[in-house]
CSV table of N, CA and C in Angstrom, one decimal:
chain,number,residue,atom,x,y,z
A,1,UNK,N,1.0,-1.1,-0.3
A,1,UNK,CA,0.0,0.0,-0.4
A,1,UNK,C,0.9,1.3,0.3
A,2,UNK,N,0.7,2.2,-0.9
A,2,UNK,CA,1.7,3.1,-1.0
A,2,UNK,C,0.8,4.7,-0.7
A,3,UNK,N,1.6,5.2,0.3
A,3,UNK,CA,0.8,6.4,0.7
A,3,UNK,C,1.1,8.1,0.1
A,4,UNK,N,2.4,7.7,-0.7
A,4,UNK,CA,2.8,8.6,-1.2
A,4,UNK,C,2.6,8.8,-2.6
A,5,UNK,N,2.3,9.9,-3.5
A,5,UNK,CA,2.0,9.6,-4.7
A,5,UNK,C,3.4,9.3,-5.6
A,6,UNK,N,3.8,8.5,-6.4
A,6,UNK,CA,5.2,8.8,-7.3
A,6,UNK,C,5.2,9.4,-8.5
A,7,UNK,N,6.7,9.9,-8.3
A,7,UNK,CA,6.9,11.0,-9.4
A,7,UNK,C,7.2,10.3,-10.7
A,8,UNK,N,7.1,9.4,-11.1
A,8,UNK,CA,6.9,8.8,-12.3
A,8,UNK,C,6.2,8.1,-13.0
A,9,UNK,N,5.9,7.2,-14.2
A,9,UNK,CA,4.8,6.8,-14.8
A,9,UNK,C,5.2,5.3,-14.7
A,10,UNK,N,6.1,4.6,-14.2
A,10,UNK,CA,6.7,3.6,-14.2
A,10,UNK,C,5.6,2.8,-13.7
A,11,UNK,N,4.6,2.8,-12.6
A,11,UNK,CA,3.1,1.7,-12.8
A,11,UNK,C,2.0,2.3,-13.3
A,12,UNK,N,2.2,3.1,-14.2
A,12,UNK,CA,1.1,3.5,-15.2
A,12,UNK,C,0.1,4.8,-15.0
A,13,UNK,N,0.3,5.1,-14.0
A,13,UNK,CA,-0.7,6.4,-13.4
A,13,UNK,C,0.2,7.7,-13.9
A,14,UNK,N,-0.9,8.4,-13.9
A,14,UNK,CA,-0.5,9.7,-14.7
A,14,UNK,C,0.9,10.7,-13.6
A,15,UNK,N,1.7,11.1,-14.1
A,15,UNK,CA,2.8,12.0,-13.7
A,15,UNK,C,2.3,12.9,-12.6
A,16,UNK,N,3.3,13.4,-12.0
A,16,UNK,CA,2.9,14.7,-11.0
A,16,UNK,C,2.9,15.6,-11.9
A,17,UNK,N,3.4,16.2,-12.9
A,17,UNK,CA,3.8,17.2,-13.2
A,17,UNK,C,2.1,17.3,-14.3
A,18,UNK,N,1.6,16.2,-14.8
A,18,UNK,CA,0.2,16.4,-15.3
A,18,UNK,C,-0.8,17.0,-14.1
A,19,UNK,N,-0.8,16.4,-12.8
A,19,UNK,CA,-1.7,16.3,-12.3
A,19,UNK,C,-1.4,17.8,-11.1
A,20,UNK,N,-0.2,18.4,-11.6
A,20,UNK,CA,0.1,19.7,-11.0
A,20,UNK,C,-0.6,20.6,-11.5
A,21,UNK,N,-0.2,20.4,-13.2
A,21,UNK,CA,-0.7,21.1,-13.9
A,21,UNK,C,-2.5,21.5,-14.2
A,22,UNK,N,-3.1,20.0,-13.8
A,22,UNK,CA,-4.5,20.1,-13.9
A,22,UNK,C,-5.1,21.0,-12.4
A,23,UNK,N,-4.4,20.9,-11.5
A,23,UNK,CA,-4.6,21.6,-10.1
A,23,UNK,C,-4.4,23.0,-10.4
A,24,UNK,N,-3.4,23.5,-11.0
A,24,UNK,CA,-3.4,24.8,-11.1
A,24,UNK,C,-4.2,25.3,-11.9
A,25,UNK,N,-4.8,24.6,-13.0
A,25,UNK,CA,-6.1,25.0,-13.9
A,25,UNK,C,-7.1,24.9,-12.8
A,26,UNK,N,-7.9,23.7,-12.3
A,26,UNK,CA,-8.8,24.3,-11.3
A,26,UNK,C,-8.4,25.1,-10.2
A,27,UNK,N,-7.4,25.5,-9.9
A,27,UNK,CA,-7.1,26.5,-8.8
A,27,UNK,C,-7.6,27.7,-9.4
A,28,UNK,N,-6.8,27.9,-11.0
A,28,UNK,CA,-7.3,29.2,-11.2
A,28,UNK,C,-8.8,29.2,-11.5
A,29,UNK,N,-9.8,28.7,-12.5
A,29,UNK,CA,-10.8,28.6,-12.3
A,29,UNK,C,-11.8,29.0,-10.6
A,30,UNK,N,-11.3,28.4,-9.9
A,30,UNK,CA,-12.0,28.1,-8.1
A,30,UNK,C,-11.6,29.4,-7.9
A,31,UNK,N,-10.4,30.3,-8.2
A,31,UNK,CA,-10.3,31.6,-7.7
A,31,UNK,C,-10.9,32.7,-8.2
A,32,UNK,N,-11.1,32.6,-9.6
A,32,UNK,CA,-11.3,33.8,-10.5
A,32,UNK,C,-13.1,33.2,-10.2
A,33,UNK,N,-13.6,32.4,-10.3
A,33,UNK,CA,-14.9,32.2,-10.1
A,33,UNK,C,-15.5,32.8,-8.6
A,34,UNK,N,-14.7,32.7,-7.5
A,34,UNK,CA,-14.8,33.0,-6.4
A,34,UNK,C,-15.4,34.5,-6.0
A,35,UNK,N,-13.8,35.1,-6.4
A,35,UNK,CA,-13.8,36.8,-6.7
A,35,UNK,C,-14.9,37.1,-7.2
A,36,UNK,N,-15.4,36.6,-8.6
A,36,UNK,CA,-16.6,36.8,-9.1
A,36,UNK,C,-17.8,36.8,-8.5
A,37,UNK,N,-18.1,35.8,-7.6
A,37,UNK,CA,-19.1,35.6,-6.8
A,37,UNK,C,-19.3,36.6,-5.8
A,38,UNK,N,-18.0,36.7,-5.2
A,38,UNK,CA,-17.6,37.5,-3.8
A,38,UNK,C,-18.4,39.3,-4.2
A,39,UNK,N,-17.9,39.5,-5.8
A,39,UNK,CA,-18.0,40.7,-6.4
A,39,UNK,C,-19.7,41.1,-6.4
A,40,UNK,N,-20.1,39.9,-6.8
A,40,UNK,CA,-21.7,40.1,-7.2
A,40,UNK,C,-22.5,40.2,-6.4
A,41,UNK,N,-22.2,38.7,-5.2
A,41,UNK,CA,-23.1,38.6,-4.2
A,41,UNK,C,-23.4,39.4,-2.9
A,42,UNK,N,-21.8,39.4,-2.9
A,42,UNK,CA,-21.7,40.3,-1.6
A,42,UNK,C,-21.8,39.5,-0.2
A,43,UNK,N,-21.2,38.6,-0.2
A,43,UNK,CA,-21.7,37.7,0.8
A,43,UNK,C,-21.9,38.4,2.4
A,44,UNK,N,-20.9,38.6,2.9
A,44,UNK,CA,-20.5,39.4,4.0
A,44,UNK,C,-21.6,40.5,4.3
A,45,UNK,N,-21.8,41.4,3.4
A,45,UNK,CA,-22.8,42.6,3.6
A,45,UNK,C,-24.0,41.8,3.8
A,46,UNK,N,-24.4,41.1,2.9
A,46,UNK,CA,-25.6,40.2,3.1
A,46,UNK,C,-26.0,39.3,4.2
A,47,UNK,N,-24.7,38.8,5.0
A,47,UNK,CA,-24.9,38.2,6.0
A,47,UNK,C,-25.2,39.6,7.6
A,48,UNK,N,-24.2,40.2,7.2
A,48,UNK,CA,-24.4,41.1,8.4
A,48,UNK,C,-25.6,42.1,8.2
A,49,UNK,N,-26.1,42.0,7.4
A,49,UNK,CA,-27.4,42.6,7.0
A,49,UNK,C,-29.0,42.0,7.8
A,50,UNK,N,-28.5,40.7,8.0
A,50,UNK,CA,-29.6,39.7,8.8
A,50,UNK,C,-29.3,40.3,10.7
A,51,UNK,N,-30.6,39.8,11.2
A,51,UNK,CA,-30.4,39.9,12.7
A,51,UNK,C,-29.3,39.1,13.0
A,52,UNK,N,-28.9,37.9,12.7
A,52,UNK,CA,-28.0,36.8,12.9
A,52,UNK,C,-26.7,37.6,13.0
A,53,UNK,N,-26.3,38.2,12.1
A,53,UNK,CA,-25.3,39.1,11.5
A,53,UNK,C,-25.0,40.2,12.4
A,54,UNK,N,-26.2,41.1,12.5
A,54,UNK,CA,-25.8,41.8,13.4
A,54,UNK,C,-25.7,41.8,14.8
A,55,UNK,N,-26.1,40.7,15.6
A,55,UNK,CA,-26.3,39.9,16.6
A,55,UNK,C,-24.5,39.9,16.7
A,56,UNK,N,-23.6,38.7,15.9
A,56,UNK,CA,-22.6,38.3,16.1
A,56,UNK,C,-21.5,39.4,15.9
A,57,UNK,N,-21.8,40.5,14.6
A,57,UNK,CA,-20.9,41.5,15.3
A,57,UNK,C,-20.8,42.4,16.2
A,58,UNK,N,-22.4,42.5,17.0
A,58,UNK,CA,-22.2,43.3,18.6
A,58,UNK,C,-21.4,42.6,19.5
A,59,UNK,N,-21.8,40.9,19.0
A,59,UNK,CA,-20.9,40.2,20.4
A,59,UNK,C,-19.7,40.3,20.3
A,60,UNK,N,-19.1,40.0,19.1
A,60,UNK,CA,-17.5,40.1,18.6
A,60,UNK,C,-17.2,41.5,19.2
A,61,UNK,N,-18.2,42.6,18.8
A,61,UNK,CA,-17.5,43.7,19.2
A,61,UNK,C,-17.3,43.9,20.7
A,62,UNK,N,-18.4,43.6,21.7
A,62,UNK,CA,-18.0,43.4,22.8
A,62,UNK,C,-16.9,42.7,23.5
A,63,UNK,N,-16.8,41.8,23.0
A,63,UNK,CA,-16.0,40.8,23.5
A,63,UNK,C,-14.1,41.3,23.5
A,64,UNK,N,-14.5,42.2,21.9
A,64,UNK,CA,-13.2,42.4,21.9
A,64,UNK,C,-12.7,44.1,22.5
A,65,UNK,N,-13.7,44.6,22.7
A,65,UNK,CA,-13.6,45.8,23.7
A,65,UNK,C,-13.2,45.5,25.0
A,66,UNK,N,-14.0,44.4,25.7
A,66,UNK,CA,-13.3,43.6,26.7
A,66,UNK,C,-11.9,43.3,27.4
A,67,UNK,N,-11.8,42.2,26.1
A,67,UNK,CA,-10.9,41.8,26.4
A,67,UNK,C,-9.5,42.1,25.8
A,68,UNK,N,-9.7,42.5,24.5
A,68,UNK,CA,-8.6,42.9,23.4
A,68,UNK,C,-8.6,44.1,22.9
A,69,UNK,N,-8.9,45.5,23.5
A,69,UNK,CA,-9.4,47.0,23.2
A,69,UNK,C,-8.0,47.2,22.0
A,70,UNK,N,-7.3,46.9,21.9
A,70,UNK,CA,-5.8,47.7,21.0
A,70,UNK,C,-6.4,46.7,19.8
A,71,UNK,N,-6.8,45.5,19.6
A,71,UNK,CA,-7.2,44.7,18.7
A,71,UNK,C,-8.4,45.2,18.1
A,72,UNK,N,-9.4,45.5,18.6
A,72,UNK,CA,-10.6,45.9,18.5
A,72,UNK,C,-10.6,47.5,17.6
A,73,UNK,N,-9.7,48.2,18.0
A,73,UNK,CA,-9.4,49.5,17.3
A,73,UNK,C,-9.1,49.3,16.1
A,74,UNK,N,-7.7,48.0,15.7
A,74,UNK,CA,-7.1,48.1,14.5
A,74,UNK,C,-8.4,47.5,13.9
A,75,UNK,N,-9.2,46.4,14.3
A,75,UNK,CA,-10.4,45.7,13.4
A,75,UNK,C,-11.2,46.6,13.0
A,76,UNK,N,-11.5,47.8,13.5
A,76,UNK,CA,-12.5,48.7,13.2
A,76,UNK,C,-11.7,49.7,12.3
A,77,UNK,N,-10.3,50.0,12.3
A,77,UNK,CA,-9.7,51.0,10.9
A,77,UNK,C,-9.8,49.8,9.8
A,78,UNK,N,-9.4,48.4,9.7
A,78,UNK,CA,-9.4,47.5,8.6
A,78,UNK,C,-10.5,47.6,8.0
A,79,UNK,N,-11.7,47.1,8.8
A,79,UNK,CA,-12.9,47.0,8.4
A,79,UNK,C,-13.4,48.3,7.6
A,80,UNK,N,-13.1,49.8,7.9
A,80,UNK,CA,-13.5,50.8,7.5
A,80,UNK,C,-12.7,50.7,5.9
A,81,UNK,N,-11.4,50.6,6.2
A,81,UNK,CA,-10.7,50.6,4.8
A,81,UNK,C,-11.2,49.4,4.0
A,82,UNK,N,-11.3,48.3,4.2
A,82,UNK,CA,-11.9,47.0,3.3
A,82,UNK,C,-13.1,47.6,2.9
A,83,UNK,N,-14.2,48.2,3.8
A,83,UNK,CA,-15.6,48.4,2.9
A,83,UNK,C,-15.5,49.4,2.7
A,84,UNK,N,-14.9,50.6,2.2
A,84,UNK,CA,-14.6,51.9,1.3
A,84,UNK,C,-14.5,51.5,0.0
A,85,UNK,N,-14.4,50.5,-0.5
A,85,UNK,CA,-14.4,50.2,-1.9
A,85,UNK,C,-15.2,49.0,-2.3
A,86,UNK,N,-15.8,48.9,-3.3
A,86,UNK,CA,-16.1,47.2,-3.8
A,86,UNK,C,-14.9,46.3,-4.0
A,87,UNK,N,-13.7,46.8,-4.6
A,87,UNK,CA,-12.7,45.6,-4.3
A,87,UNK,C,-12.2,45.7,-3.4
A,88,UNK,N,-12.1,46.6,-2.3
A,88,UNK,CA,-11.4,46.2,-0.8
A,88,UNK,C,-12.4,45.0,-0.1
A,89,UNK,N,-13.9,45.4,-0.2
A,89,UNK,CA,-14.3,44.5,0.1
A,89,UNK,C,-14.5,43.0,-0.1
A,90,UNK,N,-14.5,43.1,-1.8
A,90,UNK,CA,-14.8,41.8,-2.7
A,90,UNK,C,-13.0,41.0,-2.1
A,91,UNK,N,-12.1,41.4,-2.0
A,91,UNK,CA,-10.8,40.7,-1.6
A,91,UNK,C,-10.7,40.6,-0.2
A,92,UNK,N,-11.2,41.3,0.6
A,92,UNK,CA,-11.7,40.3,1.8
A,92,UNK,C,-12.4,39.6,2.1
A,93,UNK,N,-13.8,39.4,1.1
A,93,UNK,CA,-14.3,38.4,1.8
A,93,UNK,C,-13.7,36.9,1.2
A,94,UNK,N,-13.2,37.8,-0.5
A,94,UNK,CA,-12.7,36.4,-0.8
A,94,UNK,C,-11.5,35.5,-0.3
A,95,UNK,N,-10.9,36.4,0.5
A,95,UNK,CA,-9.7,35.9,1.4
A,95,UNK,C,-10.1,34.9,2.6
A,96,UNK,N,-11.1,35.7,3.2
A,96,UNK,CA,-12.2,35.1,4.2
A,96,UNK,C,-12.8,33.7,3.8
A,97,UNK,N,-13.2,33.7,2.8
A,97,UNK,CA,-14.2,32.4,2.1
A,97,UNK,C,-13.2,31.7,1.9
A,98,UNK,N,-11.6,31.7,1.2
A,98,UNK,CA,-10.7,30.5,1.0
A,98,UNK,C,-10.4,30.1,2.2
A,99,UNK,N,-9.9,30.9,3.2
A,99,UNK,CA,-9.3,30.4,4.7
A,99,UNK,C,-10.6,29.7,5.1
A,100,UNK,N,-11.9,29.9,4.9
A,100,UNK,CA,-12.9,29.2,6.0
A,100,UNK,C,-13.2,27.8,5.2
A,101,UNK,N,-13.0,27.9,3.5
A,101,UNK,CA,-13.3,26.5,2.9
A,101,UNK,C,-12.3,25.9,2.8
A,102,UNK,N,-10.7,26.1,3.2
A,102,UNK,CA,-9.5,25.5,2.6
A,102,UNK,C,-9.5,23.9,3.2
A,103,UNK,N,-10.1,23.4,4.5
A,103,UNK,CA,-10.0,22.3,4.7
A,103,UNK,C,-10.7,21.2,4.0
A,104,UNK,N,-11.7,21.8,3.2
A,104,UNK,CA,-12.6,21.4,2.0
A,104,UNK,C,-12.3,21.3,0.8
A,105,UNK,N,-12.1,22.5,0.5
A,105,UNK,CA,-11.7,22.9,-1.0
A,105,UNK,C,-10.3,22.3,-1.8
A,106,UNK,N,-9.3,22.3,-0.8
A,106,UNK,CA,-8.1,22.0,-1.1
A,106,UNK,C,-7.8,20.6,-1.7
A,107,UNK,N,-8.3,19.8,-0.4
A,107,UNK,CA,-8.6,18.2,-0.8
A,107,UNK,C,-9.3,17.6,-2.0
A,108,UNK,N,-10.3,18.7,-1.8
A,108,UNK,CA,-11.3,18.3,-3.4
A,108,UNK,C,-11.1,18.7,-4.2
A,109,UNK,N,-10.0,20.0,-4.5
A,109,UNK,CA,-9.4,20.3,-6.3
A,109,UNK,C,-8.5,19.2,-6.1
A,110,UNK,N,-7.6,18.7,-5.1
A,110,UNK,CA,-6.3,17.5,-5.6
A,110,UNK,C,-7.1,16.4,-6.0
A,111,UNK,N,-8.5,16.2,-5.6
A,111,UNK,CA,-8.9,14.9,-5.6
A,111,UNK,C,-9.4,15.5,-7.3
A,112,UNK,N,-9.9,16.2,-7.7
A,112,UNK,CA,-10.5,16.3,-9.2
A,112,UNK,C,-9.4,16.3,-10.0
A,113,UNK,N,-8.2,16.6,-9.6
A,113,UNK,CA,-7.2,16.7,-10.4
A,113,UNK,C,-6.4,15.7,-10.8
A,114,UNK,N,-6.7,14.8,-9.7
A,114,UNK,CA,-5.9,13.2,-9.8
A,114,UNK,C,-6.9,12.5,-10.7
A,115,UNK,N,-8.5,12.6,-10.5
A,115,UNK,CA,-9.5,12.1,-11.5
A,115,UNK,C,-9.2,12.3,-12.8
A,116,UNK,N,-9.1,13.8,-13.3
A,116,UNK,CA,-9.1,14.2,-14.5
A,116,UNK,C,-8.0,13.7,-15.2
A,117,UNK,N,-7.0,13.2,-14.6
A,117,UNK,CA,-5.3,13.2,-14.9
A,117,UNK,C,-5.7,11.4,-15.2
A,118,UNK,N,-5.9,10.7,-14.3
A,118,UNK,CA,-6.6,9.5,-14.3
A,118,UNK,C,-7.4,8.9,-15.6
A,119,UNK,N,-8.5,9.6,-15.8
A,119,UNK,CA,-9.3,9.8,-16.7
A,119,UNK,C,-8.6,10.0,-18.1
A,120,UNK,N,-7.8,10.4,-18.2
A,120,UNK,CA,-7.3,11.2,-19.3
A,120,UNK,C,-6.1,9.8,-19.7
A,121,UNK,N,-5.6,9.1,-18.9
A,121,UNK,CA,-4.4,8.2,-18.8
A,121,UNK,C,-5.7,6.9,-19.1
A,122,UNK,N,-6.7,6.6,-18.8
A,122,UNK,CA,-7.2,5.7,-19.3
A,122,UNK,C,-7.9,5.5,-20.4
A,123,UNK,N,-8.3,6.8,-20.8
A,123,UNK,CA,-9.0,7.3,-22.2
A,123,UNK,C,-7.9,6.9,-23.3
A,124,UNK,N,-6.8,7.4,-22.9
A,124,UNK,CA,-5.7,7.5,-23.9
A,124,UNK,C,-5.3,5.7,-24.2
A,125,UNK,N,-5.2,5.3,-23.0
A,125,UNK,CA,-4.6,3.3,-23.4
A,125,UNK,C,-6.0,2.9,-23.8
A,126,UNK,N,-7.1,3.0,-23.7
A,126,UNK,CA,-8.1,2.5,-24.4
A,126,UNK,C,-8.1,3.0,-25.9
A,127,UNK,N,-7.5,3.9,-26.2
A,127,UNK,CA,-7.6,4.5,-27.9
A,127,UNK,C,-8.4,5.3,-27.9
A,128,UNK,N,-9.3,6.2,-27.0
A,128,UNK,CA,-9.9,7.0,-27.1
A,128,UNK,C,-9.7,8.2,-27.3
A,129,UNK,N,-10.0,9.2,-28.3
A,129,UNK,CA,-9.1,10.6,-28.3
A,129,UNK,C,-9.4,11.6,-27.1
A,130,UNK,N,-8.8,12.2,-27.1
A,130,UNK,CA,-9.0,13.5,-25.9
A,130,UNK,C,-9.9,14.2,-26.2
A,131,UNK,N,-10.8,14.8,-25.5
A,131,UNK,CA,-11.7,15.2,-25.5
A,131,UNK,C,-11.8,16.8,-25.7
A,132,UNK,N,-10.4,17.4,-25.3
A,132,UNK,CA,-10.0,18.6,-25.3
A,132,UNK,C,-9.6,18.4,-27.4
A,133,UNK,N,-8.6,17.5,-27.8
A,133,UNK,CA,-8.0,17.7,-28.7
A,133,UNK,C,-9.0,17.3,-29.6
A,134,UNK,N,-10.0,16.5,-29.3
A,134,UNK,CA,-10.9,16.5,-30.3
A,134,UNK,C,-12.0,17.8,-30.6
A,135,UNK,N,-12.2,18.3,-29.7
A,135,UNK,CA,-13.3,19.4,-29.9
A,135,UNK,C,-12.7,20.7,-30.8
A,136,UNK,N,-10.9,20.4,-30.5
A,136,UNK,CA,-10.2,22.0,-31.1
A,136,UNK,C,-10.0,21.3,-32.8
A,137,UNK,N,-9.9,20.0,-33.0
A,137,UNK,CA,-9.5,19.6,-34.3
A,137,UNK,C,-11.0,19.8,-35.0
A,138,UNK,N,-12.1,19.3,-34.2
A,138,UNK,CA,-13.2,19.7,-35.1
A,138,UNK,C,-13.7,21.1,-35.2
A,139,UNK,N,-13.0,21.9,-34.2
A,139,UNK,CA,-13.2,23.2,-34.9
A,139,UNK,C,-12.7,23.8,-35.7
A,140,UNK,N,-11.6,23.3,-35.6
A,140,UNK,CA,-10.7,23.6,-36.8
A,140,UNK,C,-10.8,23.2,-38.5
A,141,UNK,N,-11.6,22.0,-38.6
A,141,UNK,CA,-12.1,21.3,-39.6
A,141,UNK,C,-13.4,22.3,-40.0
A,142,UNK,N,-13.9,22.4,-39.1
A,142,UNK,CA,-15.4,23.5,-39.5
A,142,UNK,C,-15.2,24.7,-39.7
A,143,UNK,N,-14.0,25.5,-39.3
A,143,UNK,CA,-13.6,26.7,-39.6
A,143,UNK,C,-13.1,26.7,-41.2
A,144,UNK,N,-12.2,25.7,-41.1
A,144,UNK,CA,-11.5,25.2,-42.7
A,144,UNK,C,-12.6,25.5,-43.6
A,145,UNK,N,-13.4,24.3,-43.4
A,145,UNK,CA,-14.7,24.0,-44.1
A,145,UNK,C,-15.2,25.5,-44.7
A,146,UNK,N,-15.8,26.1,-43.8
A,146,UNK,CA,-16.4,27.3,-43.8
A,146,UNK,C,-15.5,27.9,-44.7
A,147,UNK,N,-14.5,28.5,-44.4
A,147,UNK,CA,-13.8,29.3,-45.0
A,147,UNK,C,-13.4,28.8,-46.6
A,148,UNK,N,-13.5,27.5,-46.8
A,148,UNK,CA,-13.4,26.8,-48.4
A,148,UNK,C,-14.7,27.4,-48.8
A,149,UNK,N,-15.6,27.4,-48.5
A,149,UNK,CA,-17.2,27.1,-48.8
A,149,UNK,C,-17.4,29.1,-49.0
A,150,UNK,N,-16.6,29.6,-48.2
A,150,UNK,CA,-16.7,31.1,-48.7
A,150,UNK,C,-15.9,31.5,-49.9
A,151,UNK,N,-14.8,31.0,-50.1
A,151,UNK,CA,-13.9,31.1,-51.0
A,151,UNK,C,-14.5,30.6,-52.5
A,152,UNK,N,-15.4,29.5,-52.4
A,152,UNK,CA,-16.2,29.0,-53.5
A,152,UNK,C,-17.0,29.8,-53.8
A,153,UNK,N,-17.6,30.7,-53.1
A,153,UNK,CA,-18.5,31.6,-53.3
A,153,UNK,C,-18.2,32.9,-54.1
A,154,UNK,N,-17.3,33.0,-53.5
A,154,UNK,CA,-16.3,34.4,-54.3
A,154,UNK,C,-15.9,34.3,-55.5
A,155,UNK,N,-15.5,33.0,-55.7
A,155,UNK,CA,-15.0,32.8,-57.2
A,155,UNK,C,-16.0,32.8,-58.1
A,156,UNK,N,-17.3,32.1,-57.7
A,156,UNK,CA,-18.5,32.4,-58.7
A,156,UNK,C,-19.0,33.2,-59.1
């Protein structure tokens, strides 16, 4: 039983380079989509406008004023700066959500990258064409066909 991933393809599994590239692509899509969702839906603003959000802020503020007054003042200043612009608010929400979801999202993204690479490896060994290569080849053939038809129409 193996606990660490192999760095070669001697056992027939996809290499770490392919998995790393797949993970980076998944991470790029995740980070971009999450930033867009935070900008569009403003999750902390929506949460803080509810009764439970207002109670949470009040209790946290009381706790910090009682036990950590210096931290309370710095958090208030930081909050005012962050909520002063839409981009600042979005970055703050984006960072907060990434930190909260990290224990679940990181293993999930790694698992998805592993599954994608294993699927590609299995489809290549079975002789099935890669979906990305096939779709780009079909798109090239279609655009070439349209170009040829347009040239024939110009000649006539």
